[in-house]
Amino acid sequence: GAVVSQHPSRVICKSGTSVKIECRSLDFQATTMFWYRQFPKQSLMLMATSNEGSKATYEQGVEKDKFLINHASLTLSTLTVTSAHPEDSSFYICSARDGGQRGAAFFGQGTRLTVV
Amino acid sequence: AQTVTQSQPEMSVQEAETVTLSCTYDTSESNYYLFWYKQPPSRQMILVIRQEAYKQQNATENRFSVNFQKAAKSFSLKISDSQLGDTAMYFCAFMGSGNTGKLIFGQGTTLQVKP
């Protein structure tokens, strides 16, 4: 299958600071990537759709000014959590669809964010 | 709006036995994709199996197979000869006909394989 790499895998930051998470498609181009949030033992909740060269589309209830998304190239999307607070602590996962894999979406390793 | 429902929060199975995980979904679309993903303790999401709705034949991948009932909107996963490494959370997921890669997930089923 296609490979999606997410970095960092773990990050601890102080309250009020910003954190950037990168999502790269390593062996295919992705015009669209997706960012999910997952709480322990729960399902994945779609936060936003990242579109290469245009603005991201956010799901209802997700603050676009807090979760900044940039998709500057066909292989890289970034999620920046701005002015992080302890309630932003969570597991963030990105995914991208590989058109050559019959429509399947592939996931990065995830990032565990802890805000202290 | 599409929804995906997994009604079994937790299941367990003895090693080498067979287990079936249930999934139902709701959609008004006629062409779509269905997936099962595995999330082991590492939390890496791994694609287990996929099914295109226009295909009547049930997908199989080694020990994993599905029972796709389009009229009933049911998509169950059967794991044969269960192995300890199958212990994980399993998510059923729906992708609409736009095939953009956007997935709608069920609540997940935690599967424990016992030695």
GROMACS .gro file of N, CA, C and O in nm, chain B residues 33-107:
model
  300
  149TYR      N    1  -1.769   0.295  -0.136
  149TYR     CA    2  -1.666   0.200  -0.093
  149TYR      C    3  -1.682   0.175   0.057
  149TYR      O    4  -1.717   0.266   0.133
  150LEU      N    5  -1.650   0.056   0.097
  150LEU     CA    6  -1.652   0.019   0.238
  150LEU      C    7  -1.517  -0.040   0.276
  150LEU      O    8  -1.454  -0.109   0.196
  151PHE      N    9  -1.474  -0.013   0.396
  151PHE     CA   10  -1.343  -0.058   0.442
  151PHE      C   11  -1.350  -0.109   0.585
  151PHE      O   12  -1.436  -0.069   0.663
  152TRP      N   13  -1.256  -0.196   0.617
  152TRP     CA   14  -1.226  -0.230   0.754
  152TRP      C   15  -1.080  -0.190   0.779
  152TRP      O   16  -0.990  -0.227   0.702
  153TYR      N   17  -1.061  -0.113   0.887
  153TYR     CA   18  -0.928  -0.074   0.930
  153TYR      C   19  -0.902  -0.135   1.068
  153TYR      O   20  -0.992  -0.148   1.150
  154LYS      N   21  -0.776  -0.167   1.090
  154LYS     CA   22  -0.730  -0.222   1.218
  154LYS      C   23  -0.642  -0.117   1.285
  154LYS      O   24  -0.557  -0.056   1.220
  155GLN      N   25  -0.663  -0.097   1.415
  155GLN     CA   26  -0.578  -0.007   1.491
  155GLN      C   27  -0.522  -0.082   1.611
  155GLN      O   28  -0.588  -0.093   1.715
  156PRO      N   29  -0.401  -0.134   1.601
  156PRO     CA   30  -0.340  -0.205   1.714
  156PRO      C   31  -0.297  -0.105   1.821
  156PRO      O   32  -0.315   0.015   1.805
  157PRO      N   33  -0.240  -0.154   1.931
  157PRO     CA   34  -0.198  -0.063   2.039
  157PRO      C   35  -0.102   0.047   1.994
  157PRO      O   36  -0.095   0.152   2.056
  158SER      N   37  -0.029   0.026   1.886
  158SER     CA   38   0.059   0.131   1.835
  158SER      C   39  -0.019   0.250   1.780
  158SER      O   40   0.036   0.357   1.759
  159ARG      N   41  -0.148   0.230   1.755
  159ARG     CA   42  -0.242   0.330   1.704
  159ARG      C   43  -0.224   0.362   1.556
  159ARG      O   44  -0.287   0.454   1.504
  160GLN      N   45  -0.139   0.287   1.488
  160GLN     CA   46  -0.127   0.303   1.342
  160GLN      C   47  -0.251   0.241   1.277
  160GLN      O   48  -0.284   0.126   1.303
  161MET      N   49  -0.317   0.315   1.193
  161MET     CA   50  -0.435   0.264   1.122
  161MET      C   51  -0.388   0.182   1.003
  161MET      O   52  -0.315   0.230   0.916
  162ILE      N   53  -0.435   0.059   0.996
  162ILE     CA   54  -0.393  -0.034   0.891
  162ILE      C   55  -0.515  -0.081   0.813
  162ILE      O   56  -0.612  -0.127   0.872
  163LEU      N   57  -0.507  -0.067   0.682
  163LEU     CA   58  -0.617  -0.113   0.597
  163LEU      C   59  -0.619  -0.266   0.596
  163LEU      O   60  -0.520  -0.331   0.565
  164VAL      N   61  -0.734  -0.322   0.630
  164VAL     CA   62  -0.749  -0.467   0.634
  164VAL      C   63  -0.810  -0.518   0.505
  164VAL      O   64  -0.759  -0.612   0.443
  165ILE      N   65  -0.918  -0.455   0.464
  165ILE     CA   66  -0.990  -0.504   0.346
  165ILE      C   67  -1.081  -0.395   0.294
  165ILE      O   68  -1.123  -0.308   0.371
  166ARG      N   69  -1.110  -0.398   0.165
  166ARG     CA   70  -1.196  -0.296   0.104
  166ARG      C   71  -1.298  -0.366   0.013
  166ARG      O   72  -1.272  -0.475  -0.038
  167GLN      N   73  -1.411  -0.300  -0.006
  167GLN     CA   74  -1.518  -0.354  -0.091
  167GLN      C   75  -1.579  -0.242  -0.172
  167GLN      O   76  -1.617  -0.139  -0.115
  168GLU      N   77  -1.586  -0.260  -0.303
  168GLU     CA   78  -1.657  -0.165  -0.385
  168GLU      C   79  -1.804  -0.206  -0.391
  168GLU      O   80  -1.833  -0.323  -0.414
  169ALA      N   81  -1.892  -0.113  -0.373
  169ALA     CA   82  -2.034  -0.146  -0.363
  169ALA      C   83  -2.092  -0.206  -0.491
  169ALA      O   84  -2.187  -0.283  -0.487
  170TYR      N   85  -2.031  -0.174  -0.605
  170TYR     CA   86  -2.085  -0.224  -0.731
  170TYR      C   87  -2.045  -0.370  -0.755
  170TYR      O   88  -2.097  -0.435  -0.846
  171LYS      N   89  -1.954  -0.420  -0.674
  171LYS     CA   90  -1.912  -0.559  -0.689
  171LYS      C   91  -1.996  -0.648  -0.597
  171LYS      O   92  -2.004  -0.625  -0.476
  172GLN      N   93  -2.056  -0.750  -0.653
  172GLN     CA   94  -2.137  -0.841  -0.572
  172GLN      C   95  -2.051  -0.940  -0.496
  172GLN      O   96  -2.089  -0.987  -0.389
  173GLN      N   97  -1.934  -0.971  -0.551
  173GLN     CA   98  -1.849  -1.071  -0.487
  173GLN      C   99  -1.788  -1.013  -0.360
  173GLN      O  100  -1.736  -0.901  -0.359
  174ASN      N  101  -1.792  -1.092  -0.254
  174ASN     CA  102  -1.734  -1.049  -0.127
  174ASN      C  103  -1.581  -1.048  -0.135
  174ASN      O  104  -1.520  -1.141  -0.185
  175ALA      N  105  -1.521  -0.943  -0.082
  175ALA     CA  106  -1.376  -0.931  -0.082
  175ALA      C  107  -1.314  -1.027   0.021
  175ALA      O  108  -1.374  -1.055   0.125
  176THR      N  109  -1.196  -1.076  -0.013
  176THR     CA  110  -1.120  -1.160   0.079
  176THR      C  111  -0.973  -1.118   0.073
  176THR      O  112  -0.923  -1.078  -0.032
  177GLU      N  113  -0.908  -1.125   0.189
  177GLU     CA  114  -0.765  -1.099   0.199
  177GLU      C  115  -0.708  -1.197   0.301
  177GLU      O  116  -0.711  -1.174   0.421
  178ASN      N  117  -0.658  -1.308   0.249
  178ASN     CA  118  -0.600  -1.412   0.336
  178ASN      C  119  -0.703  -1.458   0.440
  178ASN      O  120  -0.806  -1.513   0.403
  179ARG      N  121  -0.677  -1.436   0.568
  179ARG     CA  122  -0.769  -1.483   0.673
  179ARG      C  123  -0.889  -1.392   0.693
  179ARG      O  124  -0.978  -1.423   0.775
  180PHE      N  125  -0.892  -1.281   0.623
  180PHE     CA  126  -0.998  -1.183   0.642
  180PHE      C  127  -1.095  -1.187   0.523
  180PHE      O  128  -1.052  -1.189   0.407
  181SER      N  129  -1.222  -1.187   0.552
  181SER     CA  130  -1.323  -1.183   0.446
  181SER      C  131  -1.442  -1.102   0.496
  181SER      O  132  -1.458  -1.081   0.617
  182VAL      N  133  -1.520  -1.055   0.401
  182VAL     CA  134  -1.638  -0.976   0.439
  182VAL      C  135  -1.763  -1.044   0.387
  182VAL      O  136  -1.759  -1.122   0.292
  183ASN      N  137  -1.873  -1.011   0.453
  183ASN     CA  138  -2.006  -1.049   0.406
  183ASN      C  139  -2.078  -0.919   0.376
  183ASN      O  140  -2.123  -0.850   0.467
  184PHE      N  141  -2.083  -0.884   0.249
  184PHE     CA  142  -2.142  -0.758   0.205
  184PHE      C  143  -2.283  -0.783   0.158
  184PHE      O  144  -2.306  -0.853   0.059
  185GLN      N  145  -2.378  -0.726   0.228
  185GLN     CA  146  -2.520  -0.737   0.194
  185GLN      C  147  -2.570  -0.597   0.162
  185GLN      O  148  -2.609  -0.521   0.252
  186LYS      N  149  -2.567  -0.561   0.031
  186LYS     CA  150  -2.597  -0.424  -0.008
  186LYS      C  151  -2.739  -0.383   0.026
  186LYS      O  152  -2.764  -0.273   0.074
  187ALA      N  153  -2.833  -0.470   0.002
  187ALA     CA  154  -2.974  -0.435   0.029
  187ALA      C  155  -2.997  -0.412   0.177
  187ALA      O  156  -3.072  -0.323   0.217
  188ALA      N  157  -2.932  -0.491   0.258
  188ALA     CA  158  -2.946  -0.478   0.403
  188ALA      C  159  -2.852  -0.373   0.460
  188ALA      O  160  -2.859  -0.342   0.580
  189LYS      N  161  -2.762  -0.320   0.378
  189LYS     CA  162  -2.661  -0.223   0.421
  189LYS      C  163  -2.582  -0.278   0.538
  189LYS      O  164  -2.568  -0.212   0.644
  190SER      N  165  -2.531  -0.396   0.516
  190SER     CA  166  -2.454  -0.464   0.617
  190SER      C  167  -2.318  -0.503   0.560
  190SER      O  168  -2.307  -0.543   0.443
  191PHE      N  169  -2.214  -0.494   0.645
  191PHE     CA  170  -2.077  -0.517   0.597
  191PHE      C  171  -1.998  -0.577   0.713
  191PHE      O  172  -1.928  -0.506   0.784
  192SER      N  173  -2.007  -0.706   0.732
  192SER     CA  174  -1.940  -0.770   0.845
  192SER      C  175  -1.803  -0.824   0.804
  192SER      O  176  -1.779  -0.857   0.688
  193LEU      N  177  -1.715  -0.832   0.902
  193LEU     CA  178  -1.578  -0.880   0.881
  193LEU      C  179  -1.561  -1.013   0.954
  193LEU      O  180  -1.588  -1.021   1.073
  194LYS      N  181  -1.514  -1.113   0.882
  194LYS     CA  182  -1.485  -1.242   0.942
  194LYS      C  183  -1.335  -1.263   0.945
  194LYS      O  184  -1.266  -1.248   0.844
  195ILE      N  185  -1.286  -1.295   1.065
  195ILE     CA  186  -1.145  -1.325   1.082
  195ILE      C  187  -1.134  -1.474   1.114
  195ILE      O  188  -1.187  -1.521   1.216
  196SER      N  189  -1.068  -1.546   1.028
  196SER     CA  190  -1.049  -1.690   1.047
  196SER      C  191  -0.914  -1.718   1.110
  196SER      O  192  -0.820  -1.639   1.094
  197ASP      N  193  -0.905  -1.830   1.181
  197ASP     CA  194  -0.778  -1.870   1.242
  197ASP      C  195  -0.715  -1.750   1.316
  197ASP      O  196  -0.602  -1.709   1.288
  198SER      N  197  -0.789  -1.696   1.409
  198SER     CA  198  -0.746  -1.574   1.480
  198SER      C  199  -0.608  -1.592   1.542
  198SER      O  200  -0.575  -1.699   1.596
  199GLN      N  201  -0.529  -1.487   1.532
  199GLN     CA  202  -0.394  -1.487   1.588
  199GLN      C  203  -0.382  -1.377   1.693
  199GLN      O  204  -0.457  -1.280   1.691
  200LEU      N  205  -0.286  -1.395   1.783
  200LEU     CA  206  -0.268  -1.296   1.889
  200LEU      C  207  -0.245  -1.156   1.833
  200LEU      O  208  -0.287  -1.056   1.892
  201GLY      N  209  -0.179  -1.149   1.719
  201GLY     CA  210  -0.153  -1.020   1.655
  201GLY      C  211  -0.276  -0.952   1.598
  201GLY      O  212  -0.269  -0.837   1.554
  202ASP      N  213  -0.387  -1.023   1.597
  202ASP     CA  214  -0.512  -0.962   1.551
  202ASP      C  215  -0.577  -0.877   1.660
  202ASP      O  216  -0.674  -0.805   1.633
  203THR      N  217  -0.524  -0.886   1.781
  203THR     CA  218  -0.577  -0.803   1.890
  203THR      C  219  -0.561  -0.656   1.853
  203THR      O  220  -0.450  -0.609   1.829
  204ALA      N  221  -0.673  -0.586   1.849
  204ALA     CA  222  -0.672  -0.447   1.803
  204ALA      C  223  -0.813  -0.391   1.810
  204ALA      O  224  -0.909  -0.462   1.841
  205MET      N  225  -0.822  -0.263   1.780
  205MET     CA  226  -0.953  -0.202   1.760
  205MET      C  227  -0.979  -0.204   1.610
  205MET      O  228  -0.890  -0.171   1.531
  206TYR      N  229  -1.100  -0.243   1.571
  206TYR     CA  230  -1.136  -0.252   1.430
  206TYR      C  231  -1.244  -0.149   1.398
  206TYR      O  232  -1.345  -0.139   1.468
  207PHE      N  233  -1.220  -0.076   1.291
  207PHE     CA  234  -1.315   0.027   1.249
  207PHE      C  235  -1.370  -0.007   1.111
  207PHE      O  236  -1.295  -0.036   1.018
  208CYS      N  237  -1.500   0.003   1.100
  208CYS     CA  238  -1.567  -0.006   0.971
  208CYS      C  239  -1.578   0.137   0.918
  208CYS      O  240  -1.603   0.231   0.996
  209ALA      N  241  -1.556   0.156   0.789
  209ALA     CA  242  -1.557   0.291   0.735
  209ALA      C  243  -1.625   0.296   0.598
  209ALA      O  244  -1.618   0.200   0.520
  210PHE      N  245  -1.686   0.409   0.570
  210PHE     CA  246  -1.761   0.434   0.446
  210PHE      C  247  -1.697   0.549   0.371
  210PHE      O  248  -1.659   0.651   0.430
  211MET      N  249  -1.684   0.531   0.239
  211MET     CA  250  -1.638   0.641   0.154
  211MET      C  251  -1.740   0.656   0.042
  211MET      O  252  -1.772   0.560  -0.028
  212GLY      N  253  -1.790   0.777   0.023
  212GLY     CA  254  -1.895   0.801  -0.074
  212GLY      C  255  -1.848   0.794  -0.218
  212GLY      O  256  -1.731   0.777  -0.248
  213SER      N  257  -1.943   0.812  -0.307
  213SER     CA  258  -1.916   0.795  -0.449
  213SER      C  259  -1.821   0.899  -0.504
  213SER      O  260  -1.761   0.880  -0.609
  214GLY      N  261  -1.808   1.014  -0.436
  214GLY     CA  262  -1.711   1.113  -0.480
  214GLY      C  263  -1.569   1.064  -0.470
  214GLY      O  264  -1.478   1.115  -0.535
  215ASN      N  265  -1.548   0.962  -0.388
  215ASN     CA  266  -1.418   0.895  -0.377
  215ASN      C  267  -1.305   0.994  -0.351
  215ASN      O  268  -1.198   0.985  -0.407
  216THR      N  269  -1.331   1.089  -0.263
  216THR     CA  270  -1.229   1.188  -0.233
  216THR      C  271  -1.129   1.138  -0.131
  216THR      O  272  -1.024   1.198  -0.115
  217GLY      N  273  -1.163   1.031  -0.063
  217GLY     CA  274  -1.078   0.982   0.045
  217GLY      C  275  -1.135   1.012   0.182
  217GLY      O  276  -1.083   0.965   0.283
  218LYS      N  277  -1.242   1.090   0.186
  218LYS     CA  278  -1.305   1.123   0.314
  218LYS      C  279  -1.380   1.001   0.367
  218LYS      O  280  -1.463   0.944   0.299
  219LEU      N  281  -1.346   0.962   0.490
  219LEU     CA  282  -1.404   0.843   0.549
  219LEU      C  283  -1.497   0.877   0.664
  219LEU      O  284  -1.469   0.967   0.743
  220ILE      N  285  -1.603   0.801   0.673
  220ILE     CA  286  -1.692   0.809   0.788
  220ILE      C  287  -1.675   0.678   0.863
  220ILE      O  288  -1.695   0.570   0.806
  221PHE      N  289  -1.640   0.689   0.991
  221PHE     CA  290  -1.606   0.572   1.070
  221PHE      C  291  -1.719   0.530   1.162
  221PHE      O  292  -1.796   0.613   1.211
  222GLY      N  293  -1.724   0.401   1.190
  222GLY     CA  294  -1.808   0.350   1.297
  222GLY      C  295  -1.738   0.374   1.429
  222GLY      O  296  -1.627   0.426   1.436
  223GLN      N  297  -1.805   0.331   1.536
  223GLN     CA  298  -1.755   0.358   1.671
  223GLN      C  299  -1.636   0.271   1.707
  223GLN      O  300  -1.563   0.299   1.801
   0.00000   0.00000   0.00000
